Amino acid sequence: IWLDSLEIQGFQLTPENFSELYDILVTFSRIKPFLKKGGFPLWYVNSRGLLSSSRSRVAIEDIFGHIFQIKADASPELKRITRSIFRVEEKIKEKMQAFFLKAKQQNWLKGDQIAWRNGRSVLPLKVSQKRKIKGIVQDQSATGQTVFIEPLEIIELNNQLMELQFSEIEEKNRILKELTSFFKPLTDQIR
């Protein structure tokens, strides 16, 4: 079904499509040598059009890992973004740990670990202590005894992280478009 769409301007194959295409290319490369051997003259004639280019397989292998997720180093830009995401995530962990330890020493906590609310790491503070750490209240417990605060410094880092994650998505889409463009001229051979 996606093969017909490959000829449409602006169409982009998905990782699943590339997985299927890769399986087709591997099958082509395995079948073609057998069809060249004697005893199958008609099959040999019909198999000449099979795409068995190792360059096509390598183009896919350079982008995708073994479970067809785009590799972190599929492009220099994606590699840079991936490293930046890792660094910001580490900063968030370090700063949250520092906030947590301070809050624990000061007996401001209502829980014994950093929590997650609304996709953000937060501190579970006693309601009476909620003004001790500047930040945004992301949630409150059902009993009203605990507020979940995201410290201001963490908010800025989380915003950086979100921007990097958007850039990562954009770069992955660019990579998929580029790889799709590589296969557009080969549509008839694949078909």
Short mmCIF file of N, CA, C and O in Angstrom, two decimals, residues 4 92 98 102 123:
data_model
loop_
_atom_site.label_atom_id
_atom_site.label_comp_id
_atom_site.label_asym_id
_atom_site.label_seq_id
_atom_site.Cartn_x
_atom_site.Cartn_y
_atom_site.Cartn_z
N ASP A 4 2.70 2.59 -3.52
CA ASP A 4 2.05 3.53 -4.43
C ASP A 4 2.20 4.97 -3.93
O ASP A 4 2.36 5.89 -4.72
N ILE A 92 18.82 18.00 35.30
CA ILE A 92 17.54 17.96 36.00
C ILE A 92 17.62 16.99 37.17
O ILE A 92 17.21 17.33 38.29
N ALA A 98 19.40 17.66 44.62
CA ALA A 98 19.87 18.69 45.56
C ALA A 98 18.68 19.33 46.28
O ALA A 98 18.71 19.52 47.51
N LYS A 102 17.86 18.99 50.37
CA LYS A 102 17.66 20.19 51.19
C LYS A 102 16.29 20.13 51.87
O LYS A 102 16.18 20.38 53.08
N LEU A 123 8.64 17.90 43.78
CA LEU A 123 8.92 17.59 45.18
C LEU A 123 7.61 17.51 45.96
O LEU A 123 6.79 18.43 45.88
#
